[in-house]
Amino acid sequence: MSGLPRGACPGSPNPDDLNRARFRAGIRFGIGVAAVVVALAPPVARILASWRLRSAVEGMSMRPTLEPGDWLLVDPGAYASRPPRVADLVAVPDPGEPSRWLVKRVVDVDADGRLELRGDNPAESTDSRTFGTVDAATVIGRPWARYWPVRRVGRVR
Amino acid sequence: MLRERIAAVARPRHTVHAHCDIPCGIYDPHGAEIGARTVARMVELINQNLGDDPNQRNQFIRCVAVKEQHAEIVKHEVRVIWGDYFKPEHVEKYPQLHDLVWRIMKQAGKCRQTVDAQAAAELQALVKQFADIFWETKGGRPQA
């Protein structure tokens, strides 16, 4: 940057060293960017996948956790790495009417891996007490975040 | 405009039902309360000692018949709400519920057997207790 001829100023860095230093800085920057990309890829992929299953809550059976009118992100891959456990939220097809989806909480997992589901508001819920346990393999995904209403945006569990 | 565009994009594509199959809204203890009030009113009329001409005797018998019917209506209405609406969680919260229903059944029977104003008043009071529990589970009695 100085524009001075080589060696004009004793003690100034050798331009070759300078280029090398810049090159290393470039590499470090590239590695940093790659690390950030790698670190962010799974959550971004998760949000994108969940966005495709964005769902509106209807009904009172999950109050106060979920209110009717809440808009949720439902992660279809959440239970790929591990099956649903007790206390997890699940979106499942209604065993009596599979085209419609239910949201309930797992309150028990039996020896065969079937899920006992319950509403958080059991007094106003139709759940495993009526339709029995459901096969964990039928689970559509895990509701994990609320993106509407604005005041209640955040994780749900 | 922009808001609508954003809303259109963000709107959920699916519905997840946090549902309750029983349409809880259809239950109402009002019928039982009216029944109990009707029983009390019939007891009152019967005890007015209407007189002996055929019209009055007819009226008297009609009052007795209506009292019989409405005591049964009370039992029916209470039984439906008790059996179909109330869930185990409600009974946990109101452990007196089963006994209360049983006492209403007994009291309605007593109102059929007698023309006791006190018994009719007691039936009304029991049905009111039942209705109060019902409305508490619904988060409050609607303003009439």
Tab-separated table of N, CA and C in Angstrom, chain B:
chain	number	residue	atom	x	y	z
B	1	MET	N	-52.032	-4.024	1.829
B	1	MET	CA	-51.598	-4.710	0.605
B	1	MET	C	-50.428	-5.651	0.922
B	2	LEU	N	-49.358	-5.046	1.451
B	2	LEU	CA	-48.189	-5.858	1.806
B	2	LEU	C	-48.567	-6.858	2.898
B	3	ARG	N	-49.336	-6.363	3.851
B	3	ARG	CA	-49.794	-7.235	4.940
B	3	ARG	C	-50.534	-8.438	4.400
B	4	GLU	N	-51.413	-8.173	3.435
B	4	GLU	CA	-52.194	-9.275	2.859
B	4	GLU	C	-51.290	-10.265	2.149
B	5	ARG	N	-50.303	-9.694	1.420
B	5	ARG	CA	-49.376	-10.575	0.692
B	5	ARG	C	-48.635	-11.469	1.672
B	6	ILE	N	-48.149	-10.853	2.757
B	6	ILE	CA	-47.420	-11.626	3.768
B	6	ILE	C	-48.339	-12.676	4.381
B	7	ALA	N	-49.555	-12.251	4.702
B	7	ALA	CA	-50.504	-13.186	5.310
B	7	ALA	C	-50.793	-14.347	4.364
B	8	ALA	N	-50.890	-14.029	3.068
B	8	ALA	CA	-51.194	-15.083	2.094
B	8	ALA	C	-50.080	-16.119	2.050
B	9	VAL	N	-48.847	-15.661	2.169
B	9	VAL	CA	-47.715	-16.582	2.130
B	9	VAL	C	-47.611	-17.378	3.428
B	10	ALA	N	-47.857	-16.690	4.538
B	10	ALA	CA	-47.627	-17.313	5.848
B	10	ALA	C	-48.782	-18.202	6.297
B	11	ARG	N	-49.929	-18.031	5.643
B	11	ARG	CA	-51.108	-18.773	6.102
B	11	ARG	C	-50.822	-20.282	6.120
B	12	PRO	N	-51.244	-20.954	7.188
B	12	PRO	CA	-50.961	-22.393	7.284
B	12	PRO	C	-51.587	-23.174	6.148
B	13	ARG	N	-50.931	-24.249	5.799
B	13	ARG	CA	-51.452	-25.087	4.722
B	13	ARG	C	-52.266	-26.233	5.274
B	14	HIS	N	-52.133	-26.483	6.557
B	14	HIS	CA	-52.811	-27.627	7.160
B	14	HIS	C	-53.531	-27.184	8.425
B	15	THR	N	-54.384	-28.067	8.873
B	15	THR	CA	-55.034	-27.850	10.163
B	15	THR	C	-54.689	-29.024	11.054
B	16	VAL	N	-54.264	-28.735	12.278
B	16	VAL	CA	-54.097	-29.811	13.249
B	16	VAL	C	-55.187	-29.629	14.309
B	17	HIS	N	-55.965	-30.665	14.485
B	17	HIS	CA	-57.113	-30.550	15.378
B	17	HIS	C	-56.732	-30.913	16.802
B	18	ALA	N	-56.891	-29.943	17.684
B	18	ALA	CA	-56.779	-30.216	19.117
B	18	ALA	C	-58.216	-30.433	19.548
B	19	HIS	N	-58.776	-31.553	19.151
B	19	HIS	CA	-60.228	-31.625	19.082
B	19	HIS	C	-60.867	-32.388	20.216
B	20	CYS	N	-62.165	-32.218	20.236
B	20	CYS	CA	-63.025	-32.913	21.166
B	20	CYS	C	-64.243	-33.321	20.352
B	21	ASP	N	-64.440	-34.623	20.193
B	21	ASP	CA	-65.539	-35.099	19.346
B	21	ASP	C	-66.891	-34.683	19.872
B	22	ILE	N	-66.984	-34.703	21.194
B	22	ILE	CA	-68.274	-34.370	21.765
B	22	ILE	C	-68.513	-32.886	21.570
B	23	PRO	N	-69.586	-32.526	20.882
B	23	PRO	CA	-69.846	-31.093	20.750
B	23	PRO	C	-70.371	-30.564	22.074
B	24	CYS	N	-69.419	-30.191	22.935
B	24	CYS	CA	-69.759	-29.836	24.318
B	24	CYS	C	-70.825	-28.746	24.371
B	25	GLY	N	-70.878	-27.933	23.315
B	25	GLY	CA	-71.806	-26.815	23.321
B	25	GLY	C	-73.269	-27.222	23.357
B	26	ILE	N	-73.584	-28.467	23.012
B	26	ILE	CA	-75.002	-28.834	22.928
B	26	ILE	C	-75.588	-29.124	24.301
B	27	TYR	N	-74.743	-29.297	25.302
B	27	TYR	CA	-75.284	-29.638	26.620
B	27	TYR	C	-75.671	-28.392	27.393
B	28	ASP	N	-76.784	-28.488	28.083
B	28	ASP	CA	-77.309	-27.335	28.808
B	28	ASP	C	-78.245	-27.831	29.902
B	29	PRO	N	-77.939	-27.488	31.139
B	29	PRO	CA	-78.775	-27.974	32.235
B	29	PRO	C	-80.065	-27.166	32.398
B	30	HIS	N	-80.285	-26.242	31.456
B	30	HIS	CA	-81.462	-25.389	31.554
B	30	HIS	C	-82.743	-26.220	31.599
B	31	GLY	N	-82.790	-27.250	30.763
B	31	GLY	CA	-83.985	-28.100	30.723
B	31	GLY	C	-84.301	-28.719	32.078
B	32	ALA	N	-83.276	-29.154	32.776
B	32	ALA	CA	-83.467	-29.756	34.096
B	32	ALA	C	-83.967	-28.715	35.090
B	33	GLU	N	-83.428	-27.515	34.983
B	33	GLU	CA	-83.842	-26.455	35.909
B	33	GLU	C	-85.305	-26.060	35.671
B	34	ILE	N	-85.681	-25.948	34.404
B	34	ILE	CA	-87.085	-25.644	34.061
B	34	ILE	C	-87.989	-26.767	34.577
B	35	GLY	N	-87.537	-28.015	34.390
B	35	GLY	CA	-88.325	-29.156	34.865
B	35	GLY	C	-88.578	-29.078	36.364
B	36	ALA	N	-87.519	-28.779	37.112
B	36	ALA	CA	-87.652	-28.713	38.566
B	36	ALA	C	-88.567	-27.555	38.973
B	37	ARG	N	-88.478	-26.460	38.227
B	37	ARG	CA	-89.348	-25.320	38.530
B	37	ARG	C	-90.800	-25.653	38.238
B	38	THR	N	-91.013	-26.389	37.158
B	38	THR	CA	-92.369	-26.796	36.791
B	38	THR	C	-92.954	-27.706	37.867
B	39	VAL	N	-92.163	-28.643	38.351
B	39	VAL	CA	-92.628	-29.526	39.428
B	39	VAL	C	-93.082	-28.697	40.638
B	40	ALA	N	-92.241	-27.715	41.003
B	40	ALA	CA	-92.575	-26.886	42.174
B	40	ALA	C	-93.870	-26.110	41.949
B	41	ARG	N	-94.009	-25.609	40.726
B	41	ARG	CA	-95.230	-24.842	40.406
B	41	ARG	C	-96.467	-25.745	40.441
B	42	MET	N	-96.368	-26.965	39.961
B	42	MET	CA	-97.501	-27.900	39.968
B	42	MET	C	-97.901	-28.261	41.399
B	43	VAL	N	-96.891	-28.458	42.233
B	43	VAL	CA	-97.170	-28.756	43.644
B	43	VAL	C	-97.961	-27.604	44.266
B	44	GLU	N	-97.543	-26.416	43.929
B	44	GLU	CA	-98.222	-25.217	44.424
B	44	GLU	C	-99.690	-25.202	43.970
B	45	LEU	N	-99.935	-25.455	42.704
B	45	LEU	CA	-101.299	-25.450	42.159
B	45	LEU	C	-102.151	-26.553	42.786
B	46	ILE	N	-101.558	-27.728	42.898
B	46	ILE	CA	-102.303	-28.859	43.461
B	46	ILE	C	-102.743	-28.538	44.885
B	47	ASN	N	-101.855	-27.892	45.621
B	47	ASN	CA	-102.155	-27.587	47.022
B	47	ASN	C	-103.135	-26.430	47.178
B	48	GLN	N	-103.483	-25.796	46.071
B	48	GLN	CA	-104.480	-24.725	46.155
B	48	GLN	C	-105.895	-25.273	46.300
B	49	ASN	N	-106.037	-26.595	46.255
B	49	ASN	CA	-107.344	-27.195	46.495
B	49	ASN	C	-108.389	-26.616	45.556
B	50	LEU	N	-108.302	-27.050	44.307
B	50	LEU	CA	-109.009	-26.372	43.224
B	50	LEU	C	-110.538	-26.432	43.305
B	51	GLY	N	-111.055	-27.453	43.920
B	51	GLY	CA	-112.525	-27.542	43.946
B	51	GLY	C	-113.002	-28.792	43.238
B	52	ASP	N	-114.315	-28.951	43.134
B	52	ASP	CA	-114.857	-30.261	42.799
B	52	ASP	C	-115.590	-30.349	41.472
B	53	ASP	N	-115.771	-29.225	40.782
B	53	ASP	CA	-116.505	-29.386	39.518
B	53	ASP	C	-115.597	-30.038	38.489
B	54	PRO	N	-116.199	-30.654	37.459
B	54	PRO	CA	-115.395	-31.462	36.529
B	54	PRO	C	-114.215	-30.710	35.936
B	55	ASN	N	-114.424	-29.434	35.589
B	55	ASN	CA	-113.302	-28.670	35.037
B	55	ASN	C	-112.155	-28.568	36.007
B	56	GLN	N	-112.485	-28.302	37.250
B	56	GLN	CA	-111.445	-28.151	38.264
B	56	GLN	C	-110.751	-29.479	38.531
B	57	ARG	N	-111.564	-30.560	38.518
B	57	ARG	CA	-110.957	-31.891	38.713
B	57	ARG	C	-110.028	-32.227	37.558
B	58	ASN	N	-110.478	-31.851	36.359
B	58	ASN	CA	-109.627	-32.046	35.181
B	58	ASN	C	-108.313	-31.282	35.339
B	59	GLN	N	-108.435	-30.060	35.762
B	59	GLN	CA	-107.254	-29.220	35.958
B	59	GLN	C	-106.307	-29.839	36.980
B	60	PHE	N	-106.910	-30.330	38.057
B	60	PHE	CA	-106.150	-30.968	39.127
B	60	PHE	C	-105.354	-32.164	38.591
B	61	ILE	N	-106.061	-32.983	37.822
B	61	ILE	CA	-105.407	-34.189	37.301
B	61	ILE	C	-104.300	-33.816	36.319
B	62	ARG	N	-104.560	-32.786	35.539
B	62	ARG	CA	-103.515	-32.341	34.610
B	62	ARG	C	-102.271	-31.881	35.372
B	63	CYS	N	-102.483	-31.185	36.457
B	63	CYS	CA	-101.326	-30.734	37.255
B	63	CYS	C	-100.516	-31.925	37.761
B	64	VAL	N	-101.222	-32.933	38.205
B	64	VAL	CA	-100.529	-34.125	38.690
B	64	VAL	C	-99.748	-34.776	37.545
B	65	ALA	N	-100.390	-34.851	36.373
B	65	ALA	CA	-99.722	-35.485	35.228
B	65	ALA	C	-98.469	-34.701	34.835
B	66	VAL	N	-98.598	-33.382	34.803
B	66	VAL	CA	-97.449	-32.548	34.421
B	66	VAL	C	-96.325	-32.693	35.449
B	67	LYS	N	-96.716	-32.775	36.718
B	67	LYS	CA	-95.710	-32.968	37.777
B	67	LYS	C	-94.948	-34.279	37.555
B	68	GLU	N	-95.726	-35.343	37.267
B	68	GLU	CA	-95.090	-36.642	36.971
B	68	GLU	C	-94.099	-36.510	35.812
B	69	GLN	N	-94.584	-35.924	34.726
B	69	GLN	CA	-93.746	-35.819	33.513
B	69	GLN	C	-92.479	-35.016	33.783
B	70	HIS	N	-92.652	-33.884	34.454
B	70	HIS	CA	-91.497	-33.003	34.594
B	70	HIS	C	-90.475	-33.528	35.596
B	71	ALA	N	-90.938	-34.289	36.568
B	71	ALA	CA	-89.980	-34.953	37.451
B	71	ALA	C	-89.127	-35.920	36.632
B	72	GLU	N	-89.760	-36.581	35.671
B	72	GLU	CA	-89.004	-37.495	34.796
B	72	GLU	C	-88.087	-36.725	33.846
B	73	ILE	N	-88.550	-35.563	33.390
B	73	ILE	CA	-87.704	-34.736	32.518
B	73	ILE	C	-86.433	-34.321	33.262
B	74	VAL	N	-86.596	-33.922	34.527
B	74	VAL	CA	-85.428	-33.566	35.343
B	74	VAL	C	-84.449	-34.732	35.364
B	75	LYS	N	-84.972	-35.927	35.643
B	75	LYS	CA	-84.088	-37.100	35.732
B	75	LYS	C	-83.386	-37.363	34.406
B	76	HIS	N	-84.159	-37.237	33.316
B	76	HIS	CA	-83.589	-37.506	32.004
B	76	HIS	C	-82.477	-36.502	31.668
B	77	GLU	N	-82.783	-35.235	31.841
B	77	GLU	CA	-81.819	-34.185	31.470
B	77	GLU	C	-80.530	-34.303	32.286
B	78	VAL	N	-80.694	-34.532	33.577
B	78	VAL	CA	-79.529	-34.651	34.453
B	78	VAL	C	-78.707	-35.884	34.070
B	79	ARG	N	-79.419	-36.965	33.775
B	79	ARG	CA	-78.727	-38.217	33.444
B	79	ARG	C	-77.912	-38.064	32.164
B	80	VAL	N	-78.436	-37.364	31.161
B	80	VAL	CA	-77.721	-37.187	29.896
B	80	VAL	C	-76.433	-36.381	30.115
B	81	ILE	N	-76.548	-35.288	30.847
B	81	ILE	CA	-75.358	-34.464	31.084
B	81	ILE	C	-74.333	-35.242	31.921
B	82	TRP	N	-74.852	-35.933	32.926
B	82	TRP	CA	-73.986	-36.711	33.814
B	82	TRP	C	-73.247	-37.797	33.043
B	83	GLY	N	-73.995	-38.516	32.189
B	83	GLY	CA	-73.418	-39.668	31.489
B	83	GLY	C	-72.608	-39.287	30.266
B	84	ASP	N	-73.033	-38.253	29.544
B	84	ASP	CA	-72.416	-37.954	28.251
B	84	ASP	C	-71.431	-36.793	28.301
B	85	TYR	N	-71.725	-35.813	29.120
B	85	TYR	CA	-70.852	-34.623	29.126
B	85	TYR	C	-69.688	-34.753	30.106
B	86	PHE	N	-69.997	-35.110	31.341
B	86	PHE	CA	-68.950	-35.085	32.368
B	86	PHE	C	-67.892	-36.143	32.114
B	87	LYS	N	-66.631	-35.732	32.299
B	87	LYS	CA	-65.499	-36.628	32.095
B	87	LYS	C	-64.839	-36.899	33.442
B	88	PRO	N	-63.972	-37.912	33.483
B	88	PRO	CA	-63.330	-38.259	34.762
B	88	PRO	C	-62.657	-37.069	35.440
B	89	GLU	N	-62.088	-36.161	34.638
B	89	GLU	CA	-61.417	-34.988	35.222
B	89	GLU	C	-62.405	-34.119	36.001
B	90	HIS	N	-63.634	-34.052	35.463
B	90	HIS	CA	-64.652	-33.258	36.156
B	90	HIS	C	-65.002	-33.889	37.497
B	91	VAL	N	-65.128	-35.200	37.503
B	91	VAL	CA	-65.515	-35.895	38.738
B	91	VAL	C	-64.403	-35.761	39.776
B	92	GLU	N	-63.150	-35.772	39.275
B	92	GLU	CA	-62.031	-35.581	40.188
B	92	GLU	C	-62.146	-34.222	40.877
B	93	LYS	N	-62.533	-33.242	40.091
B	93	LYS	CA	-62.616	-31.879	40.615
B	93	LYS	C	-63.876	-31.688	41.464
B	94	TYR	N	-64.926	-32.392	41.116
B	94	TYR	CA	-66.184	-32.277	41.857
B	94	TYR	C	-66.589	-33.660	42.356
B	95	PRO	N	-65.922	-34.139	43.403
B	95	PRO	CA	-66.142	-35.529	43.842
B	95	PRO	C	-67.572	-35.784	44.316
B	96	GLN	N	-68.319	-34.728	44.584
B	96	GLN	CA	-69.693	-34.899	45.051
B	96	GLN	C	-70.668	-35.164	43.906
B	97	LEU	N	-70.151	-35.133	42.671
B	97	LEU	CA	-71.053	-35.172	41.517
B	97	LEU	C	-71.942	-36.411	41.468
B	98	HIS	N	-71.337	-37.584	41.635
B	98	HIS	CA	-72.129	-38.811	41.528
B	98	HIS	C	-73.219	-38.850	42.593
B	99	ASP	N	-72.839	-38.489	43.800
B	99	ASP	CA	-73.809	-38.502	44.895
B	99	ASP	C	-74.923	-37.486	44.640
B	100	LEU	N	-74.529	-36.351	44.105
B	100	LEU	CA	-75.521	-35.312	43.797
B	100	LEU	C	-76.539	-35.810	42.771
B	101	VAL	N	-76.043	-36.463	41.729
B	101	VAL	CA	-76.946	-36.993	40.699
B	101	VAL	C	-77.885	-38.031	41.318
B	102	TRP	N	-77.345	-38.869	42.147
B	102	TRP	CA	-78.137	-39.906	42.809
B	102	TRP	C	-79.235	-39.267	43.672
B	103	ARG	N	-78.852	-38.216	44.379
B	103	ARG	CA	-79.845	-37.525	45.228
B	103	ARG	C	-80.921	-36.846	44.387
B	104	ILE	N	-80.547	-36.335	43.219
B	104	ILE	CA	-81.559	-35.734	42.333
B	104	ILE	C	-82.554	-36.795	41.869
B	105	MET	N	-82.038	-37.982	41.512
B	105	MET	CA	-82.931	-39.078	41.089
B	105	MET	C	-83.927	-39.403	42.202
B	106	LYS	N	-83.402	-39.534	43.402
B	106	LYS	CA	-84.246	-39.850	44.561
B	106	LYS	C	-85.264	-38.738	44.818
B	107	GLN	N	-84.771	-37.518	44.756
B	107	GLN	CA	-85.633	-36.386	45.087
B	107	GLN	C	-86.739	-36.221	44.045
B	108	ALA	N	-86.421	-36.456	42.779
B	108	ALA	CA	-87.436	-36.379	41.732
B	108	ALA	C	-88.504	-37.445	41.971
B	109	GLY	N	-88.077	-38.617	42.410
B	109	GLY	CA	-89.038	-39.679	42.750
B	109	GLY	C	-89.947	-39.247	43.890
B	110	LYS	N	-89.341	-38.609	44.861
B	110	LYS	CA	-90.115	-38.153	46.008
B	110	LYS	C	-91.161	-37.105	45.589
B	111	CYS	N	-90.767	-36.263	44.637
B	111	CYS	CA	-91.696	-35.235	44.149
B	111	CYS	C	-92.861	-35.847	43.367
B	112	ARG	N	-92.634	-36.997	42.775
B	112	ARG	CA	-93.747	-37.674	42.112
B	112	ARG	C	-94.700	-38.273	43.144
B	113	GLN	N	-94.140	-38.810	44.195
B	113	GLN	CA	-94.965	-39.505	45.193
B	113	GLN	C	-95.770	-38.553	46.068
B	114	THR	N	-95.273	-37.347	46.263
B	114	THR	CA	-95.887	-36.450	47.244
B	114	THR	C	-96.290	-35.129	46.594
B	115	VAL	N	-97.011	-34.318	47.351
B	115	VAL	CA	-97.271	-32.931	46.936
B	115	VAL	C	-96.639	-32.004	47.972
B	116	ASP	N	-95.410	-32.347	48.315
B	116	ASP	CA	-94.679	-31.655	49.370
B	116	ASP	C	-93.873	-30.491	48.773
B	117	ALA	N	-94.280	-29.271	49.104
B	117	ALA	CA	-93.600	-28.089	48.571
B	117	ALA	C	-92.123	-28.072	48.975
B	118	GLN	N	-91.862	-28.550	50.191
B	118	GLN	CA	-90.490	-28.609	50.675
B	118	GLN	C	-89.641	-29.531	49.802
B	119	ALA	N	-90.247	-30.676	49.449
B	119	ALA	CA	-89.520	-31.633	48.587
B	119	ALA	C	-89.233	-31.026	47.219
B	120	ALA	N	-90.221	-30.292	46.706
B	120	ALA	CA	-90.027	-29.669	45.388
B	120	ALA	C	-88.931	-28.606	45.452
B	121	ALA	N	-88.925	-27.842	46.545
B	121	ALA	CA	-87.883	-26.817	46.701
B	121	ALA	C	-86.503	-27.465	46.788
B	122	GLU	N	-86.444	-28.596	47.480
B	122	GLU	CA	-85.187	-29.322	47.617
B	122	GLU	C	-84.706	-29.827	46.243
B	123	LEU	N	-85.643	-30.305	45.434
B	123	LEU	CA	-85.273	-30.756	44.086
B	123	LEU	C	-84.672	-29.597	43.289
B	124	GLN	N	-85.319	-28.445	43.365
B	124	GLN	CA	-84.797	-27.271	42.649
B	124	GLN	C	-83.386	-26.918	43.107
B	125	ALA	N	-83.187	-26.994	44.440
B	125	ALA	CA	-81.874	-26.637	44.979
B	125	ALA	C	-80.797	-27.611	44.490
B	126	LEU	N	-81.139	-28.912	44.480
B	126	LEU	CA	-80.163	-29.914	44.029
B	126	LEU	C	-79.839	-29.716	42.545
B	127	VAL	N	-80.858	-29.465	41.746
B	127	VAL	CA	-80.634	-29.274	40.310
B	127	VAL	C	-79.790	-28.020	40.077
B	128	LYS	N	-80.016	-27.012	40.899
B	128	LYS	CA	-79.199	-25.797	40.760
B	128	LYS	C	-77.728	-26.098	41.059
B	129	GLN	N	-77.503	-26.912	42.108
B	129	GLN	CA	-76.113	-27.305	42.406
B	129	GLN	C	-75.481	-28.012	41.217
B	130	PHE	N	-76.263	-28.898	40.612
B	130	PHE	CA	-75.778	-29.655	39.451
B	130	PHE	C	-75.451	-28.693	38.302
B	131	ALA	N	-76.372	-27.762	38.048
B	131	ALA	CA	-76.170	-26.788	36.963
B	131	ALA	C	-74.948	-25.909	37.250
B	132	ASP	N	-74.774	-25.543	38.517
B	132	ASP	CA	-73.617	-24.710	38.873
B	132	ASP	C	-72.306	-25.430	38.568
B	133	ILE	N	-72.249	-26.712	38.900
B	133	ILE	CA	-71.038	-27.484	38.603
B	133	ILE	C	-70.807	-27.523	37.097
B	134	PHE	N	-71.902	-27.791	36.372
B	134	PHE	CA	-71.791	-27.832	34.910
B	134	PHE	C	-71.190	-26.527	34.381
B	135	TRP	N	-71.754	-25.409	34.822
B	135	TRP	CA	-71.282	-24.127	34.276
B	135	TRP	C	-69.882	-23.799	34.748
B	136	GLU	N	-69.506	-24.263	35.930
B	136	GLU	CA	-68.125	-24.051	36.364
B	136	GLU	C	-67.148	-24.772	35.434
B	137	THR	N	-67.527	-25.962	34.992
B	137	THR	CA	-66.630	-26.684	34.081
B	137	THR	C	-66.564	-25.997	32.729
B	138	LYS	N	-67.583	-25.199	32.415
B	138	LYS	CA	-67.593	-24.496	31.125
B	138	LYS	C	-67.003	-23.106	31.253
B	139	GLY	N	-66.553	-22.749	32.455
B	139	GLY	CA	-65.934	-21.452	32.633
B	139	GLY	C	-66.913	-20.337	32.918
B	140	GLY	N	-68.115	-20.694	33.375
B	140	GLY	CA	-69.054	-19.640	33.782
B	140	GLY	C	-70.408	-19.777	33.105
B	141	ARG	N	-71.430	-19.391	33.847
B	141	ARG	CA	-72.795	-19.455	33.325
B	141	ARG	C	-73.010	-18.301	32.346
B	142	PRO	N	-73.541	-18.590	31.172
B	142	PRO	CA	-73.753	-17.476	30.240
B	142	PRO	C	-74.748	-16.467	30.808
B	143	GLN	N	-74.533	-15.208	30.473
B	143	GLN	CA	-75.441	-14.175	30.964
B	143	GLN	C	-76.787	-14.328	30.270
B	144	ALA	N	-77.827	-14.425	31.081
B	144	ALA	CA	-79.157	-14.679	30.513
B	144	ALA	C	-79.680	-13.420	29.820
